[in-house]
Coordinates of C-alpha atoms in Angstrom, one line a residue:
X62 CA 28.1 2.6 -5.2
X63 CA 26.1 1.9 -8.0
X64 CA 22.6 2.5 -6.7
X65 CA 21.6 4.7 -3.6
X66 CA 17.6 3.9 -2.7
X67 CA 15.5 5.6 -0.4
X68 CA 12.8 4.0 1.5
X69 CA 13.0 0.4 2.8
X70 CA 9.4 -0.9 2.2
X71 CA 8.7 -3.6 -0.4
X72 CA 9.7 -1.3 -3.9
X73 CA 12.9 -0.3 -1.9
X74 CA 14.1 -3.6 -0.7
X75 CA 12.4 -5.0 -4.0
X76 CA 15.3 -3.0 -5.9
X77 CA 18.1 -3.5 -4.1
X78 CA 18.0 -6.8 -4.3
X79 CA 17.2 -6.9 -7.9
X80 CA 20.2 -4.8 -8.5
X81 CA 22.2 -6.6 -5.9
X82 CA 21.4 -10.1 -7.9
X83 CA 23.1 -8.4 -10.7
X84 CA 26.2 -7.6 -8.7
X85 CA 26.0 -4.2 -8.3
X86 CA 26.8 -2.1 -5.2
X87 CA 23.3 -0.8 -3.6
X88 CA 22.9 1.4 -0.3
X89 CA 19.5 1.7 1.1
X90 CA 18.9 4.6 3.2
X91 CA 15.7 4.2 5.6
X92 CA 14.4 6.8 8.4
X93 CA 12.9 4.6 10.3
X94 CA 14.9 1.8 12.9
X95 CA 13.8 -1.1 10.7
X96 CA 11.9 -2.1 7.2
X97 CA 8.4 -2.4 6.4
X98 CA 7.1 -0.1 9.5
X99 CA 4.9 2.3 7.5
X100 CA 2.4 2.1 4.3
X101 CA 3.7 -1.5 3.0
X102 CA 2.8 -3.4 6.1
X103 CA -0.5 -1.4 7.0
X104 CA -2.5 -1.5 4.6
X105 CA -5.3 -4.0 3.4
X106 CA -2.8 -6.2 2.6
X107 CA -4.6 -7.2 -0.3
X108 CA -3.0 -9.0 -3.5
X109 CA -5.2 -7.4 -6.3
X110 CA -6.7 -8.9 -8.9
X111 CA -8.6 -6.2 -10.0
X112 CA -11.7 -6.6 -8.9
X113 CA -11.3 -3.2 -6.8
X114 CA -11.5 -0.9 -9.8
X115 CA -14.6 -1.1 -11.6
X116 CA -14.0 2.2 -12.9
X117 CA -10.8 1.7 -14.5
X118 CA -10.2 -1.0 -16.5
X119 CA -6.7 -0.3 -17.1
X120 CA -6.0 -0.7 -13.5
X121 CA -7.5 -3.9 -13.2
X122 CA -5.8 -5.3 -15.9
X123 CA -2.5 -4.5 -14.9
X124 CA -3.2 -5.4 -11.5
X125 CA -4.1 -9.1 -13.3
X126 CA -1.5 -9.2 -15.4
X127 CA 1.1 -9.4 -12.5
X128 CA -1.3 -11.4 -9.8
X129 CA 0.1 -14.6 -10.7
X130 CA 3.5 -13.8 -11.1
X131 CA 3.5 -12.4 -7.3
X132 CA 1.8 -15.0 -5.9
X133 CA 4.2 -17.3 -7.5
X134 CA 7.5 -15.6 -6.5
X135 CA 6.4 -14.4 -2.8
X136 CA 3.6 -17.5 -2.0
X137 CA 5.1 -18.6 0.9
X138 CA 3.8 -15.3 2.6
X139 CA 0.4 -15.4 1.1
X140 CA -2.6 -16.7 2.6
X141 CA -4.9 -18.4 -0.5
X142 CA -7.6 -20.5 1.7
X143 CA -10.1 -18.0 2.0
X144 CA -12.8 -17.3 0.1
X145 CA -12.7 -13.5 -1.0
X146 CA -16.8 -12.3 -1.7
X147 CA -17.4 -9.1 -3.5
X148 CA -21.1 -7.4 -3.5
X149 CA -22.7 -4.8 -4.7
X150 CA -25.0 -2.6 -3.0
X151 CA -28.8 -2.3 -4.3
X152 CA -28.0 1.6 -2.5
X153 CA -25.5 4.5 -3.3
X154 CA -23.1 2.7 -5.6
X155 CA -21.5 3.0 -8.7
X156 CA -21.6 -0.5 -9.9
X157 CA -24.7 -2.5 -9.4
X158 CA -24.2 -6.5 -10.3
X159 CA -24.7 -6.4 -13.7
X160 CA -21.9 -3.8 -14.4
X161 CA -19.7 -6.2 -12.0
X162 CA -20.7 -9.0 -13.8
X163 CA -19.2 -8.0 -17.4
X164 CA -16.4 -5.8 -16.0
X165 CA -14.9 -9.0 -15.0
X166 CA -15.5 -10.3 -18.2
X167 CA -13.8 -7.7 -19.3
X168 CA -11.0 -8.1 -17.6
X169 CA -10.7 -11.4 -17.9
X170 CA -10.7 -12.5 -14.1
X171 CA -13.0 -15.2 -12.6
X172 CA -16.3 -14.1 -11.1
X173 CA -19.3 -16.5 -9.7
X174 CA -22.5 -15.6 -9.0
X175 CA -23.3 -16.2 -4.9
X176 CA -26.6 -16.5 -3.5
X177 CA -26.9 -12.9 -1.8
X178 CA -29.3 -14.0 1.1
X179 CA -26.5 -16.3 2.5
X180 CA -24.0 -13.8 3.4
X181 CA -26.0 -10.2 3.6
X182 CA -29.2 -8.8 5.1
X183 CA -32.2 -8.9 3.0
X184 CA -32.5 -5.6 0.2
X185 CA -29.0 -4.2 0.9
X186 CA -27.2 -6.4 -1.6
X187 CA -28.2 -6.9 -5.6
X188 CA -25.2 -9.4 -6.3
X189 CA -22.7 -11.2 -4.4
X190 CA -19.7 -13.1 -6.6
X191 CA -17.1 -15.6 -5.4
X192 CA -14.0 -14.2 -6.3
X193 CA -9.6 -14.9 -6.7
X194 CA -8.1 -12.8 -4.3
X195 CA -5.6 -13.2 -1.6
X196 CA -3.7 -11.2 1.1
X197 CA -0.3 -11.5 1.8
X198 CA 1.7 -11.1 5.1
X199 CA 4.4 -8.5 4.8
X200 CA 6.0 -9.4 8.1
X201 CA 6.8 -12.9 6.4
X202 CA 8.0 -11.0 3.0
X203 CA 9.8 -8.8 5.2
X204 CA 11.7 -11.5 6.7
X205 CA 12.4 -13.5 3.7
X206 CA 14.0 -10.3 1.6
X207 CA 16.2 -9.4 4.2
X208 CA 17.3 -13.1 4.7
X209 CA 17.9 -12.9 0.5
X210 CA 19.4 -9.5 1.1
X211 CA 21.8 -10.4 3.4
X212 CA 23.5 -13.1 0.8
X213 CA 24.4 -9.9 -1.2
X214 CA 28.0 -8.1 0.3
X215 CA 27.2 -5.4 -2.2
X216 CA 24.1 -4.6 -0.5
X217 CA 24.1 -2.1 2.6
X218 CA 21.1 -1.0 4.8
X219 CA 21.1 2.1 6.7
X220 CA 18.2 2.6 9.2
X221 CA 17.5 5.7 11.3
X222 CA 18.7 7.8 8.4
X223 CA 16.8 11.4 7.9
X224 CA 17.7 12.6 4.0
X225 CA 18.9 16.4 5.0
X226 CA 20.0 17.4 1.1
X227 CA 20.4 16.3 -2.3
X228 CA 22.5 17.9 -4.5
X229 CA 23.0 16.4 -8.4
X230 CA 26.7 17.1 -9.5
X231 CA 28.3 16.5 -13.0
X232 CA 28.3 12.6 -12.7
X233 CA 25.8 11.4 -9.5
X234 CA 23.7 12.3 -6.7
X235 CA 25.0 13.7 -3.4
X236 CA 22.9 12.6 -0.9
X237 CA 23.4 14.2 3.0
X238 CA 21.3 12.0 5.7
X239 CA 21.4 12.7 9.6
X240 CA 22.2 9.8 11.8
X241 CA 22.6 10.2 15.5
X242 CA 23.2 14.0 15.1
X243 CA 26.1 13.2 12.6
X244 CA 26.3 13.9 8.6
X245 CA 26.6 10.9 6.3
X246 CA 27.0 11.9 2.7
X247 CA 26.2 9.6 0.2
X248 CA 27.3 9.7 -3.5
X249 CA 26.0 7.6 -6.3
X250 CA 25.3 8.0 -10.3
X251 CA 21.4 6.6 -9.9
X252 CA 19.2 7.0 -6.8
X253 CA 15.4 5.6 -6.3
X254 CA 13.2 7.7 -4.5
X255 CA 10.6 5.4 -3.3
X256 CA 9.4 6.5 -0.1
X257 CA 5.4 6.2 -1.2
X258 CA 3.8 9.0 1.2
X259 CA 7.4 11.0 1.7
X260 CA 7.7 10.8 -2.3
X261 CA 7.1 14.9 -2.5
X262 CA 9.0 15.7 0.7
X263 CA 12.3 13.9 -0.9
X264 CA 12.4 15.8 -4.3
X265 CA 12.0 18.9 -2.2
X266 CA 14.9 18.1 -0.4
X267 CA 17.1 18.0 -4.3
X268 CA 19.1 21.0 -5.5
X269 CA 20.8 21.2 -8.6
X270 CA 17.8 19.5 -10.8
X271 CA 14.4 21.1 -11.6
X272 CA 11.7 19.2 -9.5
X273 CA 8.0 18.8 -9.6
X274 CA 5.9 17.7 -7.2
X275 CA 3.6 14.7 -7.3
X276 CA -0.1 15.7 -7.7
X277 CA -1.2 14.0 -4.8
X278 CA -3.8 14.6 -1.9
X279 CA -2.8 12.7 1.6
X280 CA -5.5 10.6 3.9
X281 CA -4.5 10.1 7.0
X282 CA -6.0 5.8 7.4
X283 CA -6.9 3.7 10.2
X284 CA -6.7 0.0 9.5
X285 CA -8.3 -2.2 12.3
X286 CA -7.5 -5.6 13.4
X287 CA -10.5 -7.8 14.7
X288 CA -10.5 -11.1 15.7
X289 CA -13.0 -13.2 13.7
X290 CA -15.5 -15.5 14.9
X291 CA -15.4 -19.1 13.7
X292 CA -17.7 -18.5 10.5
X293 CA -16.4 -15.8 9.1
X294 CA -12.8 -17.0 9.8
X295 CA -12.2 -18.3 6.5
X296 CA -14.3 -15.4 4.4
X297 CA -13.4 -12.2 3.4
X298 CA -15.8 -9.6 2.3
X299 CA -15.8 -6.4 0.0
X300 CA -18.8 -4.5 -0.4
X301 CA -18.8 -1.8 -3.4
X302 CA -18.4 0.5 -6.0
X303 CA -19.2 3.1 -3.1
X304 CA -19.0 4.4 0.7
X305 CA -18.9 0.9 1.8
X306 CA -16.4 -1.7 3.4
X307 CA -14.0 -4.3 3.5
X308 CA -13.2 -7.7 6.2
X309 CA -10.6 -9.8 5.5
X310 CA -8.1 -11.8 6.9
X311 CA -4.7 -9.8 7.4
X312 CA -2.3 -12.4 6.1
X313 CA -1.3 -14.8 8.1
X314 CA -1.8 -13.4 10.9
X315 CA -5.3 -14.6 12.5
X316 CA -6.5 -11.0 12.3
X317 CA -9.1 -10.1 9.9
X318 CA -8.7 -6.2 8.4
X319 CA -11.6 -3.8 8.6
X320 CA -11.7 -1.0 6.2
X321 CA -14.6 1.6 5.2
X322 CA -14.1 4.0 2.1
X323 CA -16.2 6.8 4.5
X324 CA -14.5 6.0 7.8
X325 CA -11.2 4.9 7.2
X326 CA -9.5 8.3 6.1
X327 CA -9.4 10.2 8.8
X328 CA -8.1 13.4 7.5
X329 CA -7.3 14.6 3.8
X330 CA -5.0 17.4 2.9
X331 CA -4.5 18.7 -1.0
X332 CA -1.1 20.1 -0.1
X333 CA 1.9 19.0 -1.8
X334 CA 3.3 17.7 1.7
X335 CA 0.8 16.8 4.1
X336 CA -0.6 19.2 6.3
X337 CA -3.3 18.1 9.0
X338 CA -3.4 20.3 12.3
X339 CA -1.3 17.8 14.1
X340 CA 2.2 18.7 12.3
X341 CA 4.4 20.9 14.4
X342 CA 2.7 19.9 18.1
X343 CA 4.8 18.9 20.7
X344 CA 6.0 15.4 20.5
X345 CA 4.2 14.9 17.4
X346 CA 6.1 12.7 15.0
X347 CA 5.9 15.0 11.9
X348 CA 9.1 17.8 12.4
X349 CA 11.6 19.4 10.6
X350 CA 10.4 18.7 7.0
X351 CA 9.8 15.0 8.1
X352 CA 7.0 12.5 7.5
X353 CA 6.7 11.1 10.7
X354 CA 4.9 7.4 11.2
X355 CA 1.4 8.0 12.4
X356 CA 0.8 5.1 14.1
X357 CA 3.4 5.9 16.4
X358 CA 2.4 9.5 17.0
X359 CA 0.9 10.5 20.5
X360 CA -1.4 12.9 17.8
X361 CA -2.9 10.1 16.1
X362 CA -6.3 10.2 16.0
X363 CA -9.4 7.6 18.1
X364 CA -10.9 4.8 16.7
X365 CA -13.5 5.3 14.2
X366 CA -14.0 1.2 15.1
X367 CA -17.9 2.2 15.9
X368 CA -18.5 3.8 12.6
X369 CA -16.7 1.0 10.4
X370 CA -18.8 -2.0 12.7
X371 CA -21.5 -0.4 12.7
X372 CA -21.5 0.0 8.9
X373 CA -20.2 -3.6 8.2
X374 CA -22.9 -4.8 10.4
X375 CA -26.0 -3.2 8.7
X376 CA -25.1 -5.1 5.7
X377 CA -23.7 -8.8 6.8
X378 CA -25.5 -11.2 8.3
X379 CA -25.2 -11.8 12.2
X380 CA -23.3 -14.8 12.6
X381 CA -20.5 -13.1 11.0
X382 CA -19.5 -11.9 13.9
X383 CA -16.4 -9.8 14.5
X384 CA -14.3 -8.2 17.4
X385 CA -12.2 -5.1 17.6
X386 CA -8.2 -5.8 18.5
X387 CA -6.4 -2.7 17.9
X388 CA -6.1 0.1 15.2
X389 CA -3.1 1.1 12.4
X390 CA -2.2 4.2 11.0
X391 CA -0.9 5.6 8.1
X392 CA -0.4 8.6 5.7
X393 CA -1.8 7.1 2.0
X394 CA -1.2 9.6 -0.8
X395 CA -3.4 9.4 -4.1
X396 CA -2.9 11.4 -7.1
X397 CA -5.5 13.8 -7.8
X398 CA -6.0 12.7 -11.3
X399 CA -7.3 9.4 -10.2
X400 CA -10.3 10.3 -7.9
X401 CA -12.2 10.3 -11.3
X402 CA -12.1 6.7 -11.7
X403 CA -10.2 5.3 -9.0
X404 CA -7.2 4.2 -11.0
X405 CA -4.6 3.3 -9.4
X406 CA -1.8 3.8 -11.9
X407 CA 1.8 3.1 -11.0
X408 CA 3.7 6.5 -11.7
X409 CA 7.5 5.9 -12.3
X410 CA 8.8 9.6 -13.0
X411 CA 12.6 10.5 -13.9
X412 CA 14.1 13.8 -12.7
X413 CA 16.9 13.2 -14.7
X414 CA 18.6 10.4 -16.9
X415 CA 22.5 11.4 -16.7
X416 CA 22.9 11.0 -13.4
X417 CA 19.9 9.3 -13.1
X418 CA 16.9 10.1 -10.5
X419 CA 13.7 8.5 -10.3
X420 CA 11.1 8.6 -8.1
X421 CA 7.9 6.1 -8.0
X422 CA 4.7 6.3 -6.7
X423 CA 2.0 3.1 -6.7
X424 CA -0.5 2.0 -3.9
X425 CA -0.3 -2.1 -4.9
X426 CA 1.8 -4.2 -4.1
X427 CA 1.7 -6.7 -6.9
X428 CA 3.0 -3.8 -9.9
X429 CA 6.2 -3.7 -7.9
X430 CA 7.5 -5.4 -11.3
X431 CA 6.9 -2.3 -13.0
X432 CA 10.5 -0.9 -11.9
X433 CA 12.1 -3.5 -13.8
X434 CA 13.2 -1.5 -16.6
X435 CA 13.8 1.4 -15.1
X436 CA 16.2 -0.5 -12.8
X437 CA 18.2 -1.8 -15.7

């Protein structure tokens, strides 16, 4: 084959069919039974615009710079007729309104001025601003990439495949997976590593090439579905630059996400590969080297539902009322470097060029342009 990616969320599939458009031959090799089960379906599912990074300008321009193009290629699975608030909070934050206001500016992204009083409780707010952000459904981009996929004979997917080894030799990549107790070896001159959370765990697995790890730390997240009340159906709020929260709807779906910058992370490790006290228990889905999904691990932790509420609660005003539906969980990794800021940079990092390995890291969906060049 040409290419040999790992990881089948949105910057695997992304890739293969950008390199199967071109007419190469692409395998995709994926652990779990199907696409899109892990970070790239639960999550915020937020289309930035940059209005999350305050801190960094950088990552809010990029983030920009690409918006329109994604919403223009993948709008059939984004939901647009919302309105998206942002606030800041008179207490605890990094950014009070006045910051926002010309950070925007800055950025060159559209930013109006809300009355406060008719969306939050009186003194907890000091600026409220109408905003252009969306959500997309990844169920819906799921579905529409494998239908594109599936035009492409020179792309293959392999589900259920656990990467055992991978060994560079004089002219490609040798990859070993497990499937069904049985060795598959796979053999190709340029693999992608883009398995997000597992990015760390897959270079450990390469011999033959000097590796280095990812400066990362690991949160173990709970996202939580509720089902919105009539008012705030169509309204989606974000309060920072702080330990505050998120609602919004979840793409298509109905759901609204809930979200809190305290609450949401449930655990953190600093490890190169996640460790949290639930690895290695019984039945727990982390074993054998594996990154295991958490939110179908029997170890996953409860509902921190009363916390995030609570917290939305104190600051939004009561008839935008909410309900608790169920919770999602997954392992988000952040590099190190960026809990200065908050960037959010898009790392692309080559182990080697001849035969070629390259592993990327990013935690938007809309910079999935960025591999681009590194895929031609």
């Amino acid at each position: 084959m040409d290419k040999l990616i790992i990881g089948a969320g949105l910057y695997g599939l992304y890739a293969a069919l950008y390199c199967g458009k071109r007419g190469q031959q692409v395998e995709v090799l994926e652990i779990e039974q199907a696409p899109f089960t892990r970070a790239t379906y639960i999550n915020q599912a937020r289309v930035h615009m940059g209005y999350h990074y305050p801190r960094s300008l950088s990552t809010a321009m990029k983030s920009a710079g690409y918006f329109k193009r994604f919403v223009e290629d993948y709008s059939f699975c984004i939901h647009t007729k919302f309105e998206q608030i942002y606030a800041t909070s008179s207490h605890f934050s990094w950014t009070d309104a006045t910051e926002f206001r010309k950070f925007c500016q800055d950025a060159g992204i559209p930013c109006k001025p809300l009355p406060v009083e008719e969306y939050f409780q009186p003194g907890l707010c000091d600026g409220a601003f109408l905003t252009e952000e969306y959500t997309y459904d990844a169920h819906i981009l799921r579905d529409y990439l494998m239908e594109e996929i599936a035009k492409y004979p020179g792309i293959k997917l392999h589900f259920g495949r656990k990467i055992t080894e991978i060994e560079k030799r004089t002219d490609c990549y040798e990859v070993t997976a497990l499937h069904e107790g049985k060795q598959e070896v796979y053999r190709a001159p340029f693999v992608l590593n883009a398995t997000y959370a597992s990015v760390n765990q897959i270079l450990r697995k390469v011999k033959g090439a000097e590796t280095q790890d990812f400066g990362l730390k690991y949160e173990l997240c709970e996202i939580i579905l509720c089902k919105a009340s009539d008012k705030i159906r169509n309204i989606g709020f974000t309060v920072m630059d702080g330990p505050f929260f998120s609602i919004m709807p979840f793409g298509k779906t109905g759901y609204h996400s809930l979200t809190s910058v305290t609450f949401t992370p449930h655990k953190t490790s600093y490890d190169a590969t996640p460790q949290f006290p639930c690895v290695g228990e019984n039945g727990n889905c982390c074993q054998g080297g594996f990154l295991g999904n958490c939110n179908d691990c029997p170890g996953r932790p409860e509902s921190a539902w009363e916390y995030m509420s609570t917290l939305a609660r104190k600051y939004m005003r009561e008839e935008y009322a909410f309900g608790y539906e169920k919770s999602l969980f997954s392992m988000k990794p952040i590099l190190k470097a960026s809990e200065i800021d908050d960037s959010r940079p898009t790392v692309i990092r080559a182990l080697s060029e001849d035969p070629v390995f390259i592993s990327v890291l990013s935690g938007k969906i809309n910079t999935v342009y960025d591999l681009d060049p590194f895929l031609d």
